PDB file of C-alpha atoms in Angstrom:
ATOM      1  CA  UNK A  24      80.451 -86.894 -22.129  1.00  0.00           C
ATOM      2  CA  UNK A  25      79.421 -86.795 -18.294  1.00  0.00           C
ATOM      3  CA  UNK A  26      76.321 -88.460 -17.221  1.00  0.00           C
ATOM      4  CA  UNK A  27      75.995 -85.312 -15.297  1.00  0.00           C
ATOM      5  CA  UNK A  28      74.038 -83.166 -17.795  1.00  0.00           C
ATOM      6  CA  UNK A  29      73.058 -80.208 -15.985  1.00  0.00           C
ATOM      7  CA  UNK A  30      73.807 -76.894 -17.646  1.00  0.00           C
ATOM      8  CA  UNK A  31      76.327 -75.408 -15.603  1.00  0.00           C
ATOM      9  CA  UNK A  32      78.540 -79.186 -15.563  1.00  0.00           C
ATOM     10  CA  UNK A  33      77.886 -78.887 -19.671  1.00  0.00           C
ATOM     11  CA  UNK A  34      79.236 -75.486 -19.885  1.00  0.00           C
ATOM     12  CA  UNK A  35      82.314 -76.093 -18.036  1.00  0.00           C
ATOM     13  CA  UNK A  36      83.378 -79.863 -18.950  1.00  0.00           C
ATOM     14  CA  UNK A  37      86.687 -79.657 -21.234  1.00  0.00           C
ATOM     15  CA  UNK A  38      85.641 -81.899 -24.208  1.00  0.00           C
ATOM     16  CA  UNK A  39      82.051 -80.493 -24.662  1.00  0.00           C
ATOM     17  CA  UNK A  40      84.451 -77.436 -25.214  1.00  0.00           C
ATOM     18  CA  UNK A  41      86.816 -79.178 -27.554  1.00  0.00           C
ATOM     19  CA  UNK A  42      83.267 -80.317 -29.273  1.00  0.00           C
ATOM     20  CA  UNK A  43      82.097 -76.888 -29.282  1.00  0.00           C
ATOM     21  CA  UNK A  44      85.498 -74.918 -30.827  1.00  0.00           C
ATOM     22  CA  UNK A  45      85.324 -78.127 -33.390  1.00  0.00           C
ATOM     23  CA  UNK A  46      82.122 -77.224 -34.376  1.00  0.00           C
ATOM     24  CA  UNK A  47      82.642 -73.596 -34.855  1.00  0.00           C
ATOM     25  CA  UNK A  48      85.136 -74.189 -37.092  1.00  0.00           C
ATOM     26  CA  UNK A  49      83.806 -76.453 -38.812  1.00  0.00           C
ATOM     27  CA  UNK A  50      80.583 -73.793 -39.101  1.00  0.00           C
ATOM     28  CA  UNK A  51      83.152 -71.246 -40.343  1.00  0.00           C
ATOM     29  CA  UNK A  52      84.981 -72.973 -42.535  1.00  0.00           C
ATOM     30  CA  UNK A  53      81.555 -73.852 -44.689  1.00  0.00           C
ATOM     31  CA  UNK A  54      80.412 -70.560 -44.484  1.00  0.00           C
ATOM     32  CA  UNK A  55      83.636 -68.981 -45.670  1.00  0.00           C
ATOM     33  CA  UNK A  56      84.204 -71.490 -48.373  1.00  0.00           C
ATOM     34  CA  UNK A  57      80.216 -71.160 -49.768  1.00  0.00           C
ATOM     35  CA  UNK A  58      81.532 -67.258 -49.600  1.00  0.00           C
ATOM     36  CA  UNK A  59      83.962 -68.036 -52.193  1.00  0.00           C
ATOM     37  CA  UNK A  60      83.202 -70.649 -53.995  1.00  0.00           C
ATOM     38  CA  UNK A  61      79.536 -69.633 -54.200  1.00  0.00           C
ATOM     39  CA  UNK A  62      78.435 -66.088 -53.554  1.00  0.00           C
ATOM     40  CA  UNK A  63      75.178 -66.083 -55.311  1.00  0.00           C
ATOM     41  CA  UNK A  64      73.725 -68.914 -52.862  1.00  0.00           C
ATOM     42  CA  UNK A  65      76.016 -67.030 -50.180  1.00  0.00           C
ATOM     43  CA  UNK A  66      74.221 -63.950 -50.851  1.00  0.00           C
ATOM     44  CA  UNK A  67      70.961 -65.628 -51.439  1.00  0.00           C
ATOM     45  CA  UNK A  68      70.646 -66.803 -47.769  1.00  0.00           C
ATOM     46  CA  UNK A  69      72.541 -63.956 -46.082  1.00  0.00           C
ATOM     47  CA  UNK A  70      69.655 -62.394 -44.532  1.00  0.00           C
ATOM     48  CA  UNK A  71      68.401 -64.987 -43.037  1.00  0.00           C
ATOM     49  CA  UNK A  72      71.419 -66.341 -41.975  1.00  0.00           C
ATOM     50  CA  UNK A  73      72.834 -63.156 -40.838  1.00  0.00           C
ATOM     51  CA  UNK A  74      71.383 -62.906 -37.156  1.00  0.00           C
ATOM     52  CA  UNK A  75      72.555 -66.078 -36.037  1.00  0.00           C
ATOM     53  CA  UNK A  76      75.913 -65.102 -37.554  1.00  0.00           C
ATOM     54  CA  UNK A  77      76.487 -61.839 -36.354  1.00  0.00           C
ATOM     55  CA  UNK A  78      75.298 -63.383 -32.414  1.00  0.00           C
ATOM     56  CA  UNK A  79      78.154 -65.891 -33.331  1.00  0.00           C
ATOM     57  CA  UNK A  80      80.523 -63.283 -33.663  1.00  0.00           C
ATOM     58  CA  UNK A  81      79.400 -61.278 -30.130  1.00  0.00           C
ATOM     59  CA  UNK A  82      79.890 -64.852 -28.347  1.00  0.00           C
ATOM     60  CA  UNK A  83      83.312 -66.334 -30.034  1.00  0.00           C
ATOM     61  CA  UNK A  84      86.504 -64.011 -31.024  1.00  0.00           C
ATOM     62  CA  UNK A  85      87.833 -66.761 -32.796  1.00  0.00           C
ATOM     63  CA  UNK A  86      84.428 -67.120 -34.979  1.00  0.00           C
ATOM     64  CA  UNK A  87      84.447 -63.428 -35.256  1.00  0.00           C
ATOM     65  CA  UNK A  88      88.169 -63.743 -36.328  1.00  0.00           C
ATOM     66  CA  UNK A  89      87.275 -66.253 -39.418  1.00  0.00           C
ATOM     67  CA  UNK A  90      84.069 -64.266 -40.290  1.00  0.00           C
ATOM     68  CA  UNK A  91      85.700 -61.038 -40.626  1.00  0.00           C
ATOM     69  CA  UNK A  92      85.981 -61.208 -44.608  1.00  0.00           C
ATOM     70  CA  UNK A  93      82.685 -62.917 -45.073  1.00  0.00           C
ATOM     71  CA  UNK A  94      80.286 -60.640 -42.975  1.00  0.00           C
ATOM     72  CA  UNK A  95      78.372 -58.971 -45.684  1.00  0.00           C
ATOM     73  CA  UNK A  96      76.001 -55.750 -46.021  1.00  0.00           C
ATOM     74  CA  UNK A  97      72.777 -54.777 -48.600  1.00  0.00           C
ATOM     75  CA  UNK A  98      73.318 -51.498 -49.562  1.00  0.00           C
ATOM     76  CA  UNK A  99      70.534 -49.141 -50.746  1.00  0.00           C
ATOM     77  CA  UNK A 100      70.732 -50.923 -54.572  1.00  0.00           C
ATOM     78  CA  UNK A 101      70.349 -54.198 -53.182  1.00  0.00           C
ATOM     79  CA  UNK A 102      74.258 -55.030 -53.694  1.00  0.00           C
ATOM     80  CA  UNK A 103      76.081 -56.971 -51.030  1.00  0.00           C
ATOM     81  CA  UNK A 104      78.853 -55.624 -49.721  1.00  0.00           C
ATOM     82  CA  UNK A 105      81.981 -56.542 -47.870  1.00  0.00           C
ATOM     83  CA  UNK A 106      83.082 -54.636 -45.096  1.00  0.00           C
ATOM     84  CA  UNK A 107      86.579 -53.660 -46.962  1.00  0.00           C
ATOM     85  CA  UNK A 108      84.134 -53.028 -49.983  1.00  0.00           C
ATOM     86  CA  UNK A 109      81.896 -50.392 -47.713  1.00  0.00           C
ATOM     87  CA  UNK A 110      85.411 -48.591 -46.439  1.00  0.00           C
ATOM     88  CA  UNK A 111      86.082 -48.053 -50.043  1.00  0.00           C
ATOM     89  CA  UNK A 112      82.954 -46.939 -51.269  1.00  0.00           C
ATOM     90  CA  UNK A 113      83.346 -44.697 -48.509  1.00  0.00           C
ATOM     91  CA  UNK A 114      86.720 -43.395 -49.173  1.00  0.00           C
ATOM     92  CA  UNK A 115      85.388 -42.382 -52.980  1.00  0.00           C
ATOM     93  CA  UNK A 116      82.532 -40.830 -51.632  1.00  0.00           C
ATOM     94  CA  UNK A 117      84.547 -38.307 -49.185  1.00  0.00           C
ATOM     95  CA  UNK A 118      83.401 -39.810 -46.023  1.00  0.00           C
ATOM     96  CA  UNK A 119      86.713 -42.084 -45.226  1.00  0.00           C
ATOM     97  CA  UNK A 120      86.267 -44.760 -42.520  1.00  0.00           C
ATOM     98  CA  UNK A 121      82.464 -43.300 -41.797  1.00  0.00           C
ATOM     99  CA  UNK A 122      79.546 -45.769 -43.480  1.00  0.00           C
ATOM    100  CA  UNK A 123      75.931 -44.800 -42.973  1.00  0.00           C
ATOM    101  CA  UNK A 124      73.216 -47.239 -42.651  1.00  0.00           C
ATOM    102  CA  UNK A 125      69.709 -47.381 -42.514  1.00  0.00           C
ATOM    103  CA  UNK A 126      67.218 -49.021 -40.105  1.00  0.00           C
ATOM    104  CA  UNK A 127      64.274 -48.612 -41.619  1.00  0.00           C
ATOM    105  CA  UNK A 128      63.377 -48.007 -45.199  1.00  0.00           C
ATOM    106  CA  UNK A 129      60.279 -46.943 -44.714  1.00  0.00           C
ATOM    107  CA  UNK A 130      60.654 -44.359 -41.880  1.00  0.00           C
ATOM    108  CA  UNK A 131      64.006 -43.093 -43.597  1.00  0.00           C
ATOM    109  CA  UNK A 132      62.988 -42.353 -47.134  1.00  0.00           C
ATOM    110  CA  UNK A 133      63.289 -38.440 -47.084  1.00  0.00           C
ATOM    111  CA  UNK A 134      66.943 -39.611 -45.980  1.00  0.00           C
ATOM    112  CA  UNK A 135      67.369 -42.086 -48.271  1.00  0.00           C
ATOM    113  CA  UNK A 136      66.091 -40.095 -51.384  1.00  0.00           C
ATOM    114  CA  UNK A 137      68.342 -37.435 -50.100  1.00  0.00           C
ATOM    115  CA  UNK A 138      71.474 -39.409 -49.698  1.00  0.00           C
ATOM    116  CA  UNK A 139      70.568 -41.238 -53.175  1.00  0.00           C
ATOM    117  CA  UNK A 140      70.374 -37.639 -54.616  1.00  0.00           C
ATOM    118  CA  UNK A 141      73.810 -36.973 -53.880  1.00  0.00           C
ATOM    119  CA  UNK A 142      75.222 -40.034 -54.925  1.00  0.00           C
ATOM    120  CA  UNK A 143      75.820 -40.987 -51.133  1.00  0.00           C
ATOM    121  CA  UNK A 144      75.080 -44.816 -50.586  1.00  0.00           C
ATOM    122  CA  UNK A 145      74.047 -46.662 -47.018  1.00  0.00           C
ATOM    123  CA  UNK A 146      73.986 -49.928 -45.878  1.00  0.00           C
ATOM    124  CA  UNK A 147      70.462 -51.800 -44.525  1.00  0.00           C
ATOM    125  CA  UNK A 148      70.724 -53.083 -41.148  1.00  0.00           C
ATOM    126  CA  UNK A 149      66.971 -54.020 -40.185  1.00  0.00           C
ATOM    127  CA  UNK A 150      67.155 -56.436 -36.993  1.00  0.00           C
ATOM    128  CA  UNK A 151      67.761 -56.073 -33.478  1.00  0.00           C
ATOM    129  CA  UNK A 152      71.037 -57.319 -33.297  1.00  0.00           C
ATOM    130  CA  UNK A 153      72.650 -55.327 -35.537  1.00  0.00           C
ATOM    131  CA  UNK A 154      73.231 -52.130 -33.024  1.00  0.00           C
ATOM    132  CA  UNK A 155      75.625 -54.655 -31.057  1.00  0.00           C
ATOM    133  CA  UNK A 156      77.654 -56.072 -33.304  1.00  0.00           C
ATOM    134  CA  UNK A 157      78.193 -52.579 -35.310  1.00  0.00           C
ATOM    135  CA  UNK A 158      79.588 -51.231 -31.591  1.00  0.00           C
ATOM    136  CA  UNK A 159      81.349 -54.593 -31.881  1.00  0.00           C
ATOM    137  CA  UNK A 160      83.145 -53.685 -35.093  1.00  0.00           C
ATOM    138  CA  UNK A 161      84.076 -50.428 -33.885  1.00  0.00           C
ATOM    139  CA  UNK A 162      85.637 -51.215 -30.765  1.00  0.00           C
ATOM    140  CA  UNK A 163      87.554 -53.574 -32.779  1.00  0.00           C
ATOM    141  CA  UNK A 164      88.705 -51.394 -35.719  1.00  0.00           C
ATOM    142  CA  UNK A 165      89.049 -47.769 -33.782  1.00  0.00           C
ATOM    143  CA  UNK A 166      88.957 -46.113 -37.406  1.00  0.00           C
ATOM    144  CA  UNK A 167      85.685 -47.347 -38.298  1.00  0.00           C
ATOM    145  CA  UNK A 168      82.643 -45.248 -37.130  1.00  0.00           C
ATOM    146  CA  UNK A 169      79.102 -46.470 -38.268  1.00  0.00           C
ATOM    147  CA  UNK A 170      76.598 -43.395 -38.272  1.00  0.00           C
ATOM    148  CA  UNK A 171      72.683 -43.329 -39.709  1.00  0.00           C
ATOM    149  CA  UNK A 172      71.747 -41.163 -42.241  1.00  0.00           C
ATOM    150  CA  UNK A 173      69.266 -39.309 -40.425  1.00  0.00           C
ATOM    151  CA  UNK A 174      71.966 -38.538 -37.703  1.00  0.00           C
ATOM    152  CA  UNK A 175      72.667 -35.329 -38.937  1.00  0.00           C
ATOM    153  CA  UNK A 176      72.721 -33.001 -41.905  1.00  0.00           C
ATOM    154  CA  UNK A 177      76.071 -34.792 -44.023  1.00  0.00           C
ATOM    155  CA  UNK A 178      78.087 -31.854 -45.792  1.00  0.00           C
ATOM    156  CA  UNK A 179      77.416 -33.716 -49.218  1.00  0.00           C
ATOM    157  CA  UNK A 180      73.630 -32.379 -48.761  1.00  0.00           C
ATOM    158  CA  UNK A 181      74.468 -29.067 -47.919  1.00  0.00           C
ATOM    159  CA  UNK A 182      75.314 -26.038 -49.773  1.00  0.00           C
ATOM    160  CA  UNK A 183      78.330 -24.041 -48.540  1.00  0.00           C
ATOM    161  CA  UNK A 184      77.537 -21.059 -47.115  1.00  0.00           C
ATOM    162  CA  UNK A 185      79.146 -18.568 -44.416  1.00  0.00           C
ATOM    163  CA  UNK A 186      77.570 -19.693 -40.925  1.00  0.00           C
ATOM    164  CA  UNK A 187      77.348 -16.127 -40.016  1.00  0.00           C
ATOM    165  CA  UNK A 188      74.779 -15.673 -42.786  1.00  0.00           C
ATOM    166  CA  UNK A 189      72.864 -17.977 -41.306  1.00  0.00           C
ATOM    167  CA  UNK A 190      72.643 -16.899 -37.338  1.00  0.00           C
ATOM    168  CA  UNK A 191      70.135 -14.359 -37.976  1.00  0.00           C
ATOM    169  CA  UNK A 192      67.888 -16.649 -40.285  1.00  0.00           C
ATOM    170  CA  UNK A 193      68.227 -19.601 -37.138  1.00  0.00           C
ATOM    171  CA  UNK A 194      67.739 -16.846 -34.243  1.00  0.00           C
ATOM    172  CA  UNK A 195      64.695 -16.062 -35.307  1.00  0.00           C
ATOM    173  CA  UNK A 196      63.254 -18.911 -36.002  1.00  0.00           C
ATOM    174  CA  UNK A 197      64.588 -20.735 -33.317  1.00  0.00           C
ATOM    175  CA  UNK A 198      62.441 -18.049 -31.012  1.00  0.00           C
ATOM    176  CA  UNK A 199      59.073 -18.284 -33.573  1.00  0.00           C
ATOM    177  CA  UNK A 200      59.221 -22.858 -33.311  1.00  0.00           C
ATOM    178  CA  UNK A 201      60.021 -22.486 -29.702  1.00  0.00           C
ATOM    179  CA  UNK A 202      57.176 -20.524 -28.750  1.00  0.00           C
ATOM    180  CA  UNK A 203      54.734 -21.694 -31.252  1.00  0.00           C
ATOM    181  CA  UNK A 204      55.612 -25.546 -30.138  1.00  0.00           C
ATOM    182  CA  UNK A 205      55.598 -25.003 -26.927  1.00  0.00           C
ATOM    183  CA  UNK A 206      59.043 -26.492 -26.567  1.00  0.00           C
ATOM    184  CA  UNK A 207      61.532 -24.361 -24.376  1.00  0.00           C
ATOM    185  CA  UNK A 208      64.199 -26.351 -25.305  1.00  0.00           C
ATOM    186  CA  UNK A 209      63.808 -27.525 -28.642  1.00  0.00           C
ATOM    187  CA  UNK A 210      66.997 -27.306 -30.095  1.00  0.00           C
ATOM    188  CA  UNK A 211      66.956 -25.398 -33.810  1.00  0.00           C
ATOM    189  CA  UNK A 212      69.336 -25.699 -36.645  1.00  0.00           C
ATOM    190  CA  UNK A 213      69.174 -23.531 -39.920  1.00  0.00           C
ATOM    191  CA  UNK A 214      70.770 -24.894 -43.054  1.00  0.00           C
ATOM    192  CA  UNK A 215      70.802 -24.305 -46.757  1.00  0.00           C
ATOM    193  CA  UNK A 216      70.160 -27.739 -47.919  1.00  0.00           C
ATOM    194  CA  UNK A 217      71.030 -28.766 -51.812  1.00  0.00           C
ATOM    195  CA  UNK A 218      66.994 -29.855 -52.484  1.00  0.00           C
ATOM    196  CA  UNK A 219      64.883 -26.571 -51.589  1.00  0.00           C
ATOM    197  CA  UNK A 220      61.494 -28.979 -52.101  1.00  0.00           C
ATOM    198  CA  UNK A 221      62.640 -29.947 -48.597  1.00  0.00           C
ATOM    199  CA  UNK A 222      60.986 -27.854 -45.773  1.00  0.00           C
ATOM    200  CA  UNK A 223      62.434 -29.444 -42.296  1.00  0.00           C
ATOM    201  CA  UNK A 224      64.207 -32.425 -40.777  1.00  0.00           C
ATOM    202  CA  UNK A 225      64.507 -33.797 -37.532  1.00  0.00           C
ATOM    203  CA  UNK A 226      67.770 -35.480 -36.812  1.00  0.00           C
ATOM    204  CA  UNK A 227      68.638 -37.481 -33.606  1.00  0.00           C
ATOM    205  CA  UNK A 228      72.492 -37.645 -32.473  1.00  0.00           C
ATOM    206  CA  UNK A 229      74.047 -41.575 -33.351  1.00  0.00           C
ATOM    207  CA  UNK A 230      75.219 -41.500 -29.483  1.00  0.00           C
ATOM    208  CA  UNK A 231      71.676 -40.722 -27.989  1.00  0.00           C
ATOM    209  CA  UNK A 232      69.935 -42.860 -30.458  1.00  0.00           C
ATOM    210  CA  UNK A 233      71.977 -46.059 -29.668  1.00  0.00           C
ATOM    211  CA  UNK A 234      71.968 -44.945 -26.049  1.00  0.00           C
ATOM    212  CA  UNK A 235      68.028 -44.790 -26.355  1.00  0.00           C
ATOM    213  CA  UNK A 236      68.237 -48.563 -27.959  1.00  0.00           C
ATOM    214  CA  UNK A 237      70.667 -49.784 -25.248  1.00  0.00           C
ATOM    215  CA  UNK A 238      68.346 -48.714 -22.591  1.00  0.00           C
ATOM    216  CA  UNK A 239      65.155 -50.316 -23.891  1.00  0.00           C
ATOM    217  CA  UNK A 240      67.468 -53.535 -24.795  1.00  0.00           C
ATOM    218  CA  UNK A 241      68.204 -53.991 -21.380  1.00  0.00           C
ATOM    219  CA  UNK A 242      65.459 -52.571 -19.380  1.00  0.00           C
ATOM    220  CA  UNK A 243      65.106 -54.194 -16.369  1.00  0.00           C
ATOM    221  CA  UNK A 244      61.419 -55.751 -15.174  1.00  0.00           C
ATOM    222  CA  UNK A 245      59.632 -52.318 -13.852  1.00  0.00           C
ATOM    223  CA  UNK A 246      61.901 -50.141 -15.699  1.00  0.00           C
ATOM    224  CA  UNK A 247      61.008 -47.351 -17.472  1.00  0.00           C
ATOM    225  CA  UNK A 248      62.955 -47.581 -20.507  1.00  0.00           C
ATOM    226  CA  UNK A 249      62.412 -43.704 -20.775  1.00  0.00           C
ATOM    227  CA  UNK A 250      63.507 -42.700 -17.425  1.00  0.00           C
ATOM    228  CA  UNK A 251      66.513 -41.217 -18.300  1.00  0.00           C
ATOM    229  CA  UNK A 252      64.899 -38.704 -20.432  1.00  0.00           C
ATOM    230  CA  UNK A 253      63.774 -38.190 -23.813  1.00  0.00           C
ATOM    231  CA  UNK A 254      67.115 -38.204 -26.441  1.00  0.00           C
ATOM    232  CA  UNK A 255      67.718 -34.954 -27.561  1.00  0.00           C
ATOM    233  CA  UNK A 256      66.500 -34.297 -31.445  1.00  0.00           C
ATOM    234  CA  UNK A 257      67.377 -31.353 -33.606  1.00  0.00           C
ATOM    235  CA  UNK A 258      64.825 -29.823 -35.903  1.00  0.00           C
ATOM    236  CA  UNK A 259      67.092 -29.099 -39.024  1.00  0.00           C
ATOM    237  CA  UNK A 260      65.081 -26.112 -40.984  1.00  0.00           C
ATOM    238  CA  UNK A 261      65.811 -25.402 -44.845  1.00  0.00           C
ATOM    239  CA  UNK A 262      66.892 -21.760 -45.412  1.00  0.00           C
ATOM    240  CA  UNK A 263      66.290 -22.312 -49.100  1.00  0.00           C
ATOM    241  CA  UNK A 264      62.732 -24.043 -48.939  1.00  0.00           C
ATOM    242  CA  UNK A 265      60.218 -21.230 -49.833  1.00  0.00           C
ATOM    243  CA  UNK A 266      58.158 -22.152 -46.468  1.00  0.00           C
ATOM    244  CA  UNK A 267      60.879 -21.296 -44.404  1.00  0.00           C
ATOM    245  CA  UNK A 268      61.859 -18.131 -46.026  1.00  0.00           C
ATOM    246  CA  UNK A 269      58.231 -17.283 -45.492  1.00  0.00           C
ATOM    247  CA  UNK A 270      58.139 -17.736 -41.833  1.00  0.00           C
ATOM    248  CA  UNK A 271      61.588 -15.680 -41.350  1.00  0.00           C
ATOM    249  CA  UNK A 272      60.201 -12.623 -43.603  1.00  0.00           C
ATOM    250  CA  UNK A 273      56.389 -13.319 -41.670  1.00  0.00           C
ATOM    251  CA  UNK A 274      57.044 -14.560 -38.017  1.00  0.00           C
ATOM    252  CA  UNK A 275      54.196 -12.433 -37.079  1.00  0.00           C
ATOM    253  CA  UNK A 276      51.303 -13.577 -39.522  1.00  0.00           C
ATOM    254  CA  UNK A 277      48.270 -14.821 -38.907  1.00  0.00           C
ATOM    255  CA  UNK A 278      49.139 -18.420 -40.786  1.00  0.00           C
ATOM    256  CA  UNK A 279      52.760 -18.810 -39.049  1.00  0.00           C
ATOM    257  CA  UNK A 280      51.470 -20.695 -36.208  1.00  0.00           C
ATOM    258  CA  UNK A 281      49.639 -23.250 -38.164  1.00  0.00           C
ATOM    259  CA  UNK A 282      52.649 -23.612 -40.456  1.00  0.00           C
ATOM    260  CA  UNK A 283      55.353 -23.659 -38.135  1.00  0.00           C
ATOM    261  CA  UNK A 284      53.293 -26.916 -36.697  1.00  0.00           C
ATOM    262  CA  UNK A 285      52.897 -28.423 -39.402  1.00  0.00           C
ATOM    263  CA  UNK A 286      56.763 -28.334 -40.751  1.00  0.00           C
ATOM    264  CA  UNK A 287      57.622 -29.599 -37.473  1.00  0.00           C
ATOM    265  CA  UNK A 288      55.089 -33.000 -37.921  1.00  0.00           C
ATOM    266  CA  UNK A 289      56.045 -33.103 -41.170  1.00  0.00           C
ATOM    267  CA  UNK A 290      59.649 -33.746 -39.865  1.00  0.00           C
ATOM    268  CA  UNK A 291      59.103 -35.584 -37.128  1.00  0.00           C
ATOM    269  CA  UNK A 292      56.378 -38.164 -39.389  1.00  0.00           C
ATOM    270  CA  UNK A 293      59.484 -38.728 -41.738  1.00  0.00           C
ATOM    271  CA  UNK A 294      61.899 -39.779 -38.610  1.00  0.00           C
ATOM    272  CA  UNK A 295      59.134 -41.440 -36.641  1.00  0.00           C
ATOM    273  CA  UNK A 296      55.676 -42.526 -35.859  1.00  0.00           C
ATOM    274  CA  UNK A 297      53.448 -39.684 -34.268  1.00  0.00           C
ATOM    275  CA  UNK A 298      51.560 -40.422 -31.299  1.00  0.00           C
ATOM    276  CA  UNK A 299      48.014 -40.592 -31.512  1.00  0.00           C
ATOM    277  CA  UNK A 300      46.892 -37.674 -30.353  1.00  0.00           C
ATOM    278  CA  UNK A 301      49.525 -35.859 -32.110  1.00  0.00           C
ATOM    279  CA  UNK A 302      48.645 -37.741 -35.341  1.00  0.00           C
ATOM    280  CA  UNK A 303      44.797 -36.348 -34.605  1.00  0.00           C
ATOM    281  CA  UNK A 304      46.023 -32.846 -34.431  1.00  0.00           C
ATOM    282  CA  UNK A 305      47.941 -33.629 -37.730  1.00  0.00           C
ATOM    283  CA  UNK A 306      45.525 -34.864 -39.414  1.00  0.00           C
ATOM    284  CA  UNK A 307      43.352 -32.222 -37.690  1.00  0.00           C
ATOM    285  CA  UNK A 308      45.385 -29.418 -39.160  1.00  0.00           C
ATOM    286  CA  UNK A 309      46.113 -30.995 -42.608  1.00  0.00           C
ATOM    287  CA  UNK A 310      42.202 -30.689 -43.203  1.00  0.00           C
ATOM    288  CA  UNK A 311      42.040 -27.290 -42.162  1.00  0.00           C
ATOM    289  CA  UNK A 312      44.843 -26.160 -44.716  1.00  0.00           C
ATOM    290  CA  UNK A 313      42.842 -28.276 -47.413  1.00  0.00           C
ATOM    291  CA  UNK A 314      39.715 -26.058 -46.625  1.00  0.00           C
ATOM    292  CA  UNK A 315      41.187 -22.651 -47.009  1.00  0.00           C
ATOM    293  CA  UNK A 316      42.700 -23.991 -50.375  1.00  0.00           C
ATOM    294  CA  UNK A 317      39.285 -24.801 -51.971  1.00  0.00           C
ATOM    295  CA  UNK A 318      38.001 -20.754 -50.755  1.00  0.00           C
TER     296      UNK A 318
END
């Protein structure tokens, strides 16, 4: 090694590189061979592990190369999962080359219990670096598209129906949440989900979401993260829930206002965290309804 030991003479000296390719492998080799030879210690530290794998595989192809059977995903059971292993599960469940996954477990149980409903299955990507290397994966297997669940409304949870049946239901309603929100532009989808107990859904496009993530990622000191505009979400209304059918027969009563709020927080609490003062009206509201119960 050079006496020199500054950074940039490190990063470009030949034999710390030789060091540095020998050590990868050697990395790789381990971890492949613990894959094999032990899975249930594999499996045991995976998520731990995992970050500091998959940031391996953004900075080396050739790591990438010798990880590519070994990377492994928790699905919604708790079952680790292959890659290969997701593309099949995927294949039997009528979504070829497409695998869901969830972010968070919490925020995405109405999706979750959905997708569970319909025997649909996801896999649980949690941490920060995950949005990278999924792009990663994609751009290195053009058939593979990774998409979360609360995306958009999957066939498998819909009922099929004629969309014309459905235009006059999602006019309407469209101009009633529009008006009673406050939000010209809030874009309004009408569908006759499988599970009438649910009322609405908001759903947020996979391009504008990781978009959304990329900006805040690499937000600049003094940027606004936001400044390129709110991503566009879709409020996803249930023609068969019993609320809804109300409002379309009753756009013009007295309670629609107060319900028409209140199926839109509803969605938005089970995609995201309300702001304060909208979580005050909420809370505000939820009271109110309470009170003309017990008259």
């Amino acid at each position: 090694l050079p006496l020199n030991v500054s950074r940039s003479a490190l990063q470009n000296d030949g034999f710390v590189k030789k060091i540095s390719d020998y050590i990868t492998k050697k990395v790789a080799d381990k971890l492949s061979g613990m894959c094999k030879t032990d899975r249930e210690t594999y499996e045991k530290y995976w998520d731990d592990i995992a970050p500091f794998i998959k940031f391996g595989c953004l900075k080396d192809d050739k790591f990438a190369e010798k990880m590519d059977e070994y990377i492994i995903f928790k699905n919604l059971e708790g079952k680790y999962l292959t890659l290969k292993d997701c593309m099949d599960k995927a294949k039997e469940e009528g979504h070829e080359n497409q695998i869901y996954y969830v972010t968070n477990e919490k925020e995405q149980s109405q999706y979750i219990n959905m997708f569970k409903a319909q025997g649909q299955d996801a896999i649980i990507l949690t941490h920060n670096i995950d949005s990278a290397f999924i792009t990663q994966i994609e751009q290195q297997n053009q058939h593979i598209k990774f998409k979360r669940i609360d995306a958009d409304v999957e066939d498998a949870l819909k009922e099929d129906v004629d969309e014309k049946e459905l235009d006059e239901i999602k006019t309407s309603l469209t101009d009633l949440f529009r008006k009673t929100l406050n939000k010209e532009n809030l874009e309004v989808h009408v569908e006759k989900l499988k599970d009438a107990k649910i009322s609405s859904i908001i759903t947020l496009s996979e391009e504008s979401r990781r978009m959304q993530d990329m900006m805040k990622m690499y937000a600049m000191p003094g940027m606004d993260p936001n400044m390129f505009g709110a991503p566009a979400q879709v409020l996803t209304l249930n023609a068969n829930n019993t609320l809804v059918k109300y409002l379309f027969e009753h756009g013009d009563a007295q309670n629609a206002k107060i319900i028409c709020e209140q199926l839109y927080d509803l969605a938005m609490l089970s995609h995201t965290t309300l702001a304060p003062e909208e979580m005050t009206k909420f809370v505000k509201r939820s009271n109110d309804i309470l009170m003309v119960l017990t008259k």
